[in-house]
XYZ file of C-alpha atoms in Angstrom:
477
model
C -6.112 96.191 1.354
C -9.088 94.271 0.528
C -10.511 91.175 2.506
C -9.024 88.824 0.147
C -5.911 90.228 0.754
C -6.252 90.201 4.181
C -7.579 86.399 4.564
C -4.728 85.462 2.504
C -2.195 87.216 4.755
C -3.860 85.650 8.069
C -3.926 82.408 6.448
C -0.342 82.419 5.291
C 0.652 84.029 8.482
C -1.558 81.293 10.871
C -0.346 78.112 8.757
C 3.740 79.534 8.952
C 3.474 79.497 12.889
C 1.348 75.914 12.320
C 3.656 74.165 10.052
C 6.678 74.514 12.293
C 5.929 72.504 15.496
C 3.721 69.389 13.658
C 7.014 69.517 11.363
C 9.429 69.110 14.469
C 6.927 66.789 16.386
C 7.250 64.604 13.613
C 10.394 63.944 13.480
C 11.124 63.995 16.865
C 8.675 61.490 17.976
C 10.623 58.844 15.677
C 13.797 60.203 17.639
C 12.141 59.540 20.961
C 11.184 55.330 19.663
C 14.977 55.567 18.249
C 16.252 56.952 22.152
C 14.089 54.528 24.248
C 14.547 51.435 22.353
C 18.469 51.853 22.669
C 17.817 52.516 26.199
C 16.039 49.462 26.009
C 18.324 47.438 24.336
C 21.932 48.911 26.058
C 20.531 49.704 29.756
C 23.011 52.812 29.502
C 21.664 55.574 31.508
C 23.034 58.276 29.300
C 20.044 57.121 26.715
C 17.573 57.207 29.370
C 17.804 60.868 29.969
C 18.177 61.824 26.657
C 15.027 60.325 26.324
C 13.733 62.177 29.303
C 14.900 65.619 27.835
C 13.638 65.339 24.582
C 10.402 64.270 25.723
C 10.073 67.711 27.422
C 10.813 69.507 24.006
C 8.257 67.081 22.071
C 5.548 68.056 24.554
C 6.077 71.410 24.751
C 6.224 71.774 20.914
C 3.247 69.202 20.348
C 0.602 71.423 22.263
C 1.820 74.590 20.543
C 1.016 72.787 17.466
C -2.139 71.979 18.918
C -3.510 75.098 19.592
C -2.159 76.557 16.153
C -3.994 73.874 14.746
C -7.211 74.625 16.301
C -7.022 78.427 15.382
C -6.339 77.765 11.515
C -9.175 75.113 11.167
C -11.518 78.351 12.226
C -10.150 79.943 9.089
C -12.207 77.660 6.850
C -15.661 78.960 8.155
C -14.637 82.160 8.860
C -12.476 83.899 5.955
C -13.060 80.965 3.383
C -17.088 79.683 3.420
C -17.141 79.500 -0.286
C -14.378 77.479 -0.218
C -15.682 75.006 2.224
C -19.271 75.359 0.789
C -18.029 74.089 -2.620
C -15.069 71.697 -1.484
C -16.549 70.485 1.817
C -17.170 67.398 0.553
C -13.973 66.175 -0.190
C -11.940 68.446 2.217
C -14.023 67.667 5.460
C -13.390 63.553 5.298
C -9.692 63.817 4.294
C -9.704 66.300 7.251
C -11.978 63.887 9.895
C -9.947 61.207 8.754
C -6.370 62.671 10.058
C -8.611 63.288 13.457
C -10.203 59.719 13.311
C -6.697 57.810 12.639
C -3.827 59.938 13.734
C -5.059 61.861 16.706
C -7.020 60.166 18.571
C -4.293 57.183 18.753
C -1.732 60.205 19.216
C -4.306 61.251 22.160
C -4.561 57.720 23.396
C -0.679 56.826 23.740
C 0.423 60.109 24.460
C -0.800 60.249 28.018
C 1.024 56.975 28.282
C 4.467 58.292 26.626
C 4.318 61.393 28.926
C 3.424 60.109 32.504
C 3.472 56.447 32.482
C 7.437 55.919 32.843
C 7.454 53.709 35.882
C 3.810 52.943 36.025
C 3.039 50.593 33.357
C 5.884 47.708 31.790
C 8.637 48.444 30.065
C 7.520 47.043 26.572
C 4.430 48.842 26.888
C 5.795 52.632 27.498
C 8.453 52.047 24.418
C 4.565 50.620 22.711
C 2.948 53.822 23.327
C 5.861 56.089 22.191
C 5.996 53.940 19.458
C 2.463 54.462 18.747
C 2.864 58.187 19.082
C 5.524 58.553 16.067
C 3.085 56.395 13.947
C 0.315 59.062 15.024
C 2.294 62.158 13.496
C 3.099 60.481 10.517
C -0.468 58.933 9.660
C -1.609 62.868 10.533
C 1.067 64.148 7.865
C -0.230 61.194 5.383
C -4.144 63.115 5.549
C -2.999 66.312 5.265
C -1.059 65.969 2.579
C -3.564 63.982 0.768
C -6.301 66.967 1.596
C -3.497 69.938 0.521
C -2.161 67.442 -2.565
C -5.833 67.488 -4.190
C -6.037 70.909 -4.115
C -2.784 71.053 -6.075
C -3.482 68.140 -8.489
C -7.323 67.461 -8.255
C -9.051 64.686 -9.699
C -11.431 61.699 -8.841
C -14.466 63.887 -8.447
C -17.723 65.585 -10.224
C -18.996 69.333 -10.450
C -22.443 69.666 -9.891
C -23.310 73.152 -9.362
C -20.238 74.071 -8.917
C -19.745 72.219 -5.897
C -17.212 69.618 -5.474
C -18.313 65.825 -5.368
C -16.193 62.729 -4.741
C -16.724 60.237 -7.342
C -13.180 58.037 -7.066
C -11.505 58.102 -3.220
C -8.679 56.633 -4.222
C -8.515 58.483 -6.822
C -8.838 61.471 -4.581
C -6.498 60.264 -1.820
C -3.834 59.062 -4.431
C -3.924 61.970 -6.547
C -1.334 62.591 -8.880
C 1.277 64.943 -6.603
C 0.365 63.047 -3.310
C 3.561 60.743 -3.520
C 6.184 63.471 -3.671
C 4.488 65.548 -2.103
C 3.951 63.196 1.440
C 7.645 61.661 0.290
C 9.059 65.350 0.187
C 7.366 66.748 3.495
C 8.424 63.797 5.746
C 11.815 63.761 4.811
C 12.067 67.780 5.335
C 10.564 66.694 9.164
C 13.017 64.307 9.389
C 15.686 66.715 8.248
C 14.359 69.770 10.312
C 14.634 67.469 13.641
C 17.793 66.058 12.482
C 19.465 69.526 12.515
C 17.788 70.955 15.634
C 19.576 67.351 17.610
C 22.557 68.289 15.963
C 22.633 71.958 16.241
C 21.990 71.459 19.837
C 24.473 68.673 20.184
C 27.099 71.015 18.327
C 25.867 73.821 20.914
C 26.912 71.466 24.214
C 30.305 70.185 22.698
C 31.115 73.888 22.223
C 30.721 74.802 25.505
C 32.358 71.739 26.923
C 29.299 70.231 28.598
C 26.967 67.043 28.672
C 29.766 65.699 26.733
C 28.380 62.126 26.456
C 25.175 62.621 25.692
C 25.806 65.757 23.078
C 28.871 63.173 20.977
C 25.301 60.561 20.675
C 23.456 63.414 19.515
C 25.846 64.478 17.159
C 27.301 61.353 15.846
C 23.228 60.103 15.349
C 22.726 63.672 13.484
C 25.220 63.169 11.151
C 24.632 59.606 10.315
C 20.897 60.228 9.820
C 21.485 63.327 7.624
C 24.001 61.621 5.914
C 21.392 59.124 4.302
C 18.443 61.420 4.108
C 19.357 64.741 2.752
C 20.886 62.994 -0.393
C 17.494 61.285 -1.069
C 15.401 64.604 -0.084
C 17.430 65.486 -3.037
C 16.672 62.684 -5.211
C 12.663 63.010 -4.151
C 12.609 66.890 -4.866
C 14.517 66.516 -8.001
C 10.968 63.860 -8.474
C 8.553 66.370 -7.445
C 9.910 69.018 -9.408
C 9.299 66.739 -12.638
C 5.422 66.024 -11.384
C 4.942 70.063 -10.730
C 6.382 70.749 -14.600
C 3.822 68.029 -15.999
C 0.888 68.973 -13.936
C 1.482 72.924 -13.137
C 3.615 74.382 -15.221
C 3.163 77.534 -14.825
C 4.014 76.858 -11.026
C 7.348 75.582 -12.396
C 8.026 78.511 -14.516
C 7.430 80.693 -11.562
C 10.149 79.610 -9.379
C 12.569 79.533 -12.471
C 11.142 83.392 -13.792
C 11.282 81.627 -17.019
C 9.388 84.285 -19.266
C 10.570 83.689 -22.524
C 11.122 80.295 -24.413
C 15.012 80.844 -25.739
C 13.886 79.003 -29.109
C 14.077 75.468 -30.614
C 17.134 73.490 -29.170
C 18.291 76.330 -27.271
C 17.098 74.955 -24.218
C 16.431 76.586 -21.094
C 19.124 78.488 -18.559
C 19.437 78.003 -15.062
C 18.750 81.243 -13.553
C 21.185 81.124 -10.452
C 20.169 84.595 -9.765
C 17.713 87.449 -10.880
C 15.076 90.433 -10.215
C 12.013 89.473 -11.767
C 10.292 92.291 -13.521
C 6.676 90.821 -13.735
C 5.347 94.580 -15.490
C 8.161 94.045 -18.207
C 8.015 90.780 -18.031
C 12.076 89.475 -18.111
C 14.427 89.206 -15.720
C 16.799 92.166 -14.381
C 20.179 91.710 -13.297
C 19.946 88.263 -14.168
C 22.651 85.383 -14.009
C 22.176 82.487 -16.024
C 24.052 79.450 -17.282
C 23.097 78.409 -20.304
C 21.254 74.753 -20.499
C 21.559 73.720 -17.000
C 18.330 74.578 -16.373
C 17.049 72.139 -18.637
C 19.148 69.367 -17.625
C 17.682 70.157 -14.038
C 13.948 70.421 -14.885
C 13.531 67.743 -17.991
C 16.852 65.738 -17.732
C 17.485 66.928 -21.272
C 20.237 68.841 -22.892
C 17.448 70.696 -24.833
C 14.672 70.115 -22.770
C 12.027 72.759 -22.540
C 9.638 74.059 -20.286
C 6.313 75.966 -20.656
C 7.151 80.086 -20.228
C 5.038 82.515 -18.091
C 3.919 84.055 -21.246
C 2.305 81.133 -22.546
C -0.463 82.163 -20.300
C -2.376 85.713 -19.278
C -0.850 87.677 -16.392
C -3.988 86.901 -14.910
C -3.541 82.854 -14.263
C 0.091 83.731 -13.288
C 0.884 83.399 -9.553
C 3.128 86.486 -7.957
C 7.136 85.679 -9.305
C 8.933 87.066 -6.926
C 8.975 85.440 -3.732
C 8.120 82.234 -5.301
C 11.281 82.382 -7.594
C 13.188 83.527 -3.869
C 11.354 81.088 -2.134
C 12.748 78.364 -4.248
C 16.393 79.263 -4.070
C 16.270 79.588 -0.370
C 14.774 76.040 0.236
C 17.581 74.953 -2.520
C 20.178 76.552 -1.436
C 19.425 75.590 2.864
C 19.751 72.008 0.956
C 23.201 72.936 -0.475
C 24.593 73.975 2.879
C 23.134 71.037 4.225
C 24.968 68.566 2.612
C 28.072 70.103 2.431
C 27.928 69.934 5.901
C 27.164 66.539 6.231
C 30.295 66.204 3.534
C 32.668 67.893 6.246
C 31.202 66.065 9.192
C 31.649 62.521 7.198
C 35.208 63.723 6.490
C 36.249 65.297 10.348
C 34.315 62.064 11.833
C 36.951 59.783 9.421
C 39.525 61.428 10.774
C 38.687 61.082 14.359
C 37.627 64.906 14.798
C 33.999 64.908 14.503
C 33.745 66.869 18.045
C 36.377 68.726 18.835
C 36.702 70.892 15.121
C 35.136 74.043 15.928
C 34.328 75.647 12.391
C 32.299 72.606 12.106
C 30.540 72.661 15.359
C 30.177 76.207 14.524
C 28.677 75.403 11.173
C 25.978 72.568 12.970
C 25.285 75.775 15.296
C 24.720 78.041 12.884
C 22.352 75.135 10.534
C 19.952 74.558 14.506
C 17.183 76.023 12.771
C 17.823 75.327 8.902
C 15.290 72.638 8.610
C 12.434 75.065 9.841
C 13.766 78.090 6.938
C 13.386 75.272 4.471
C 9.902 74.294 5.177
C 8.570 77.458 5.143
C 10.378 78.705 2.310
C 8.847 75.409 0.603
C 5.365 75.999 1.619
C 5.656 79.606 0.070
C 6.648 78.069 -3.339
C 3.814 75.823 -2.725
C 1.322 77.430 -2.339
C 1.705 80.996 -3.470
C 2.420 79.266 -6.527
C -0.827 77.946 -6.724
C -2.323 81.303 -7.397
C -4.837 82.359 -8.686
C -5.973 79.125 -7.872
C -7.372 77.631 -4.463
C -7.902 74.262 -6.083
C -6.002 73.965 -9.022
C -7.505 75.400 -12.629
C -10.757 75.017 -10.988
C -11.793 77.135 -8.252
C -9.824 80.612 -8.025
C -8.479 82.264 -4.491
C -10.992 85.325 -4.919
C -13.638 83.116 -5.321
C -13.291 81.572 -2.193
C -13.235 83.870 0.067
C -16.000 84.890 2.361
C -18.385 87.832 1.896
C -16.505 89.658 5.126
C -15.851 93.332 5.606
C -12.409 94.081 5.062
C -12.274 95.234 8.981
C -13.505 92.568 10.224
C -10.875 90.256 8.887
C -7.881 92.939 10.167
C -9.165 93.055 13.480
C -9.192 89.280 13.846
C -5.274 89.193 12.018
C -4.006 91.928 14.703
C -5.649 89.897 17.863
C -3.520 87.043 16.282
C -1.006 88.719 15.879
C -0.733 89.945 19.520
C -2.145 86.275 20.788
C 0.353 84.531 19.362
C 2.788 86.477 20.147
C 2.346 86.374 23.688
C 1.612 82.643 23.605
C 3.983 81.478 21.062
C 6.451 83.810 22.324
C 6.470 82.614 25.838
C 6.494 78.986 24.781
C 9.881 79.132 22.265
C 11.636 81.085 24.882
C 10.720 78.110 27.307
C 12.049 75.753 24.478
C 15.069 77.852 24.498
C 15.710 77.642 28.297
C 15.328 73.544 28.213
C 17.650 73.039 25.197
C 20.072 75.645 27.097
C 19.882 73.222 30.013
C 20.406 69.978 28.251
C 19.882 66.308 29.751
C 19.838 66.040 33.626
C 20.181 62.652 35.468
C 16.585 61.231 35.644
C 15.792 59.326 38.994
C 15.249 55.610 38.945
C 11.541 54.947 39.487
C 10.290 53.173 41.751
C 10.073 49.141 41.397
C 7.720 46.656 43.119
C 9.857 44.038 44.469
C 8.555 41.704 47.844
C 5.558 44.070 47.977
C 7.243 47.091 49.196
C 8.680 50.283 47.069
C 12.168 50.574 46.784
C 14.338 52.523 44.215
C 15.249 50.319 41.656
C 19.462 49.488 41.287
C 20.930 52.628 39.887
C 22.425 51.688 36.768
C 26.316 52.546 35.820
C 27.510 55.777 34.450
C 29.897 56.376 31.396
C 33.511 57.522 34.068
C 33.342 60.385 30.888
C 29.915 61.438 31.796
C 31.434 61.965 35.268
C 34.388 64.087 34.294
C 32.029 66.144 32.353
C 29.985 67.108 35.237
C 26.832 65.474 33.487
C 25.898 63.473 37.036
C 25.437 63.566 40.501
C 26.987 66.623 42.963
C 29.004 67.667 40.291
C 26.367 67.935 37.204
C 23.892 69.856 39.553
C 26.523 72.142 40.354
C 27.284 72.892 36.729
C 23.368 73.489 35.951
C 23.107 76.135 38.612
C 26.373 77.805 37.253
């Protein structure tokens, strides 16, 4: 194993631990505006310490995808100079830009979000965790932008062979930006969406936090309801912008090898074992046609084969043709699970049908599969290229020794497994917990301290042991 191999394996391994918490942060910090402003708006104390639980997940999660951030922005100086020497110019200010916009006024409010409940007004807490959710999604907006060029670059000038920006907007708004940013927040979305429901499904299973895990749920299902059908809509989009501008990409994660011939159109390969040294398929299942309905909305459509090009500008088949079906296929389950839940909550048995709580258990960490299985297809099929027909993966890389780079991948390894380890297994032990009754803080009122008027609690929330004596007793058991 070379030290291109082994820079591509830390990368791919660094940026699959990375991708996971911004993802869930993401969506989750739109969940927390969502929580607080009902609290807001109802006064009902069951919102308040959802709001108070989750918060403890988001901030958890948010500095683990801190300090995986951190670690893969060394990468770029360390296993990929070239690639920074020659692309710096473009990459670096779509890169200080996400830190300019989105982080520092995630930084600013976050502080506020975490710790100032009860120290500063009402309006101005549900501002700052307001503020926070706009953070994470201006950071996605940059990065996407930066990883989108690099699929589909243009609005720059070679000199040298070194990258120089000519058009921003052109750069920013580059041709697979749209679907791209449109496609990634929606799988955030999605991702949270099932780990609220999951966990909801989880609580209603075991006959606790009753109240609170029926919002949880019935919010899940309504929200996945809406957005998984147009996740399918915008990928059905990007897959029509990766066939025009990287084709071979798109031929990948069909293993389309062969054209079949004039109006013969092109199959849908529901399942095969891609033999890249023969170049066919083995095994293979196929319905004739449907694959070019799917990819060109035509009966007869066709699409540009892996053959069309050397074996040499052809990225690696097989996992991005498995990648693909696993992202599609997490989307199947999805909504047909959304289906059920629309049809059990119509007929009044949304929480008490156990196969279906079951399946929302079994779908808790669906969303995060998905992702990654997307970001595979992504960007091993990119290769060979680091920026797209332009600057190729082995060029890249840095002039390292080969042992240099697998001594720094096994200290990862073992770092993150320690640190990463430590902090999903703390994750684990809050969502096991669920909501607790959050004390009032304190209120000024005639200049001295008192504890502000408890509010009222659901008479459900009460039978489910979810307050006072009776909840406390149930989290200790």
């Amino acid at each position: 194993m070379d030290a291109l191999l082994l820079s591509r394996i830390q990368f791919g391994f660094v940026i699959s631990f990375h991708i996971l918490f911004p993802a869930f942060t993401i969506g989750l910090a739109s969940w927390l505006a969502f929580v607080e402003g009902q609290w807001l708006r109802t006064r009902d104390t069951v919102w308040r310490d959802l709001y108070f639980f989750w918060t403890k997940v988001f901030a958890v999660s948010f500095g683990m995808g801190v300090v995986s951030g951190i670690v893969m922005s060394f990468q770029f100086g360390t296993n990929w100079a070239v690639l920074s020497e020659q692309a710096g110019n473009i990459l670096g200010p779509l890169l200080s830009y996400e830190v300019l916009t989105a982080f520092f006024l995630e930084a600013t409010f976050l502080g506020v979000m975490l710790f100032g409940w009860g120290r500063v007004s009402e309006k101005l807490h549900f501002l700052a965790t307001c503020m926070v959710a706009l953070g994470t999604l201006i950071s996605t907006f940059w990065i996407i932008s930066a990883n989108s060029w690099m699929q589909t670059p243009q609005g720059y000038t070679l000199v040298d062979g070194v990258f120089h920006p000519a058009d921003w907007s052109a750069i920013i708004f580059n041709p697979s930006f749209p679907y791209r940013l449109a496609h990634m927040v929606l799988a955030a979305f999605i991702t949270t969406c099932f780990v609220i429901g999951g966990t909801a499904a989880a609580y209603l299973y075991r006959g606790v936090h009753r109240e609170a895990a029926r919002r949880m749920l019935r919010m899940a299902v309504l929200f996945a309801a809406i957005t998984v059908p147009v996740q399918i809509f915008v990928g059905d989009l990007h897959g029509l912008n990766v066939g025009e501008h990287q084709p071979v990409k798109l031929a990948a994660m069909e293993a389309h090898w062969e054209s079949e011939g004039p109006g013969e159109g092109v199959p849908l390969v529901v399942f095969a074992v891609p033999n890249e040294r023969e170049e066919r398929n083995d095994y293979e299942v196929a319905i004739p046609r449907v694959g070019s309905l799917i990819l060109t909305h035509s009966w007869d459509g066709e699409i540009e084969p892996l053959t069309a090009v050397p074996a040499s500008e052809r990225p690696p088949v097989k996992p991005v043709f498995y990648a693909f079906r696993v992202m599609v296929g997490l989307g199947v389950l999805m909504l047909l699970l959304v289906l059920a839940s629309l049809w059990a909550w119509w007929r009044k048995r949304l929480y008490d049908t156990r196969w279906l709580l079951a399946g929302w258990r079994a779908m808790t960490l669906s969303g995060f599969v998905a992702i990654l299985a997307g970001w595979y297809v992504v960007e091993i099929g990119r290769q060979p290229w680091v920026i797209h027909g332009l600057l190729r993966t082995a060029d890249a890389v840095s002039p390292v020794a080969a042992a240099a780079v697998l001594t720094s991948l096994v200290v990862y390894a073992i770092a993150y497994a320690i640190v990463f380890g430590a902090g999903s297994w703390y994750l684990f032990k809050l969502l096991r917990k669920g909501p607790v009754p959050h004390e009032p803080p304190l209120s000024q009122e005639g200049g001295e301290k008192t504890p502000m008027r408890p509010l009222s609690v659901p008479d459900e929330s009460i039978e489910d042991g979810e307050t006072g004596a009776t909840g406390r007793q149930e989290d200790a058991r």
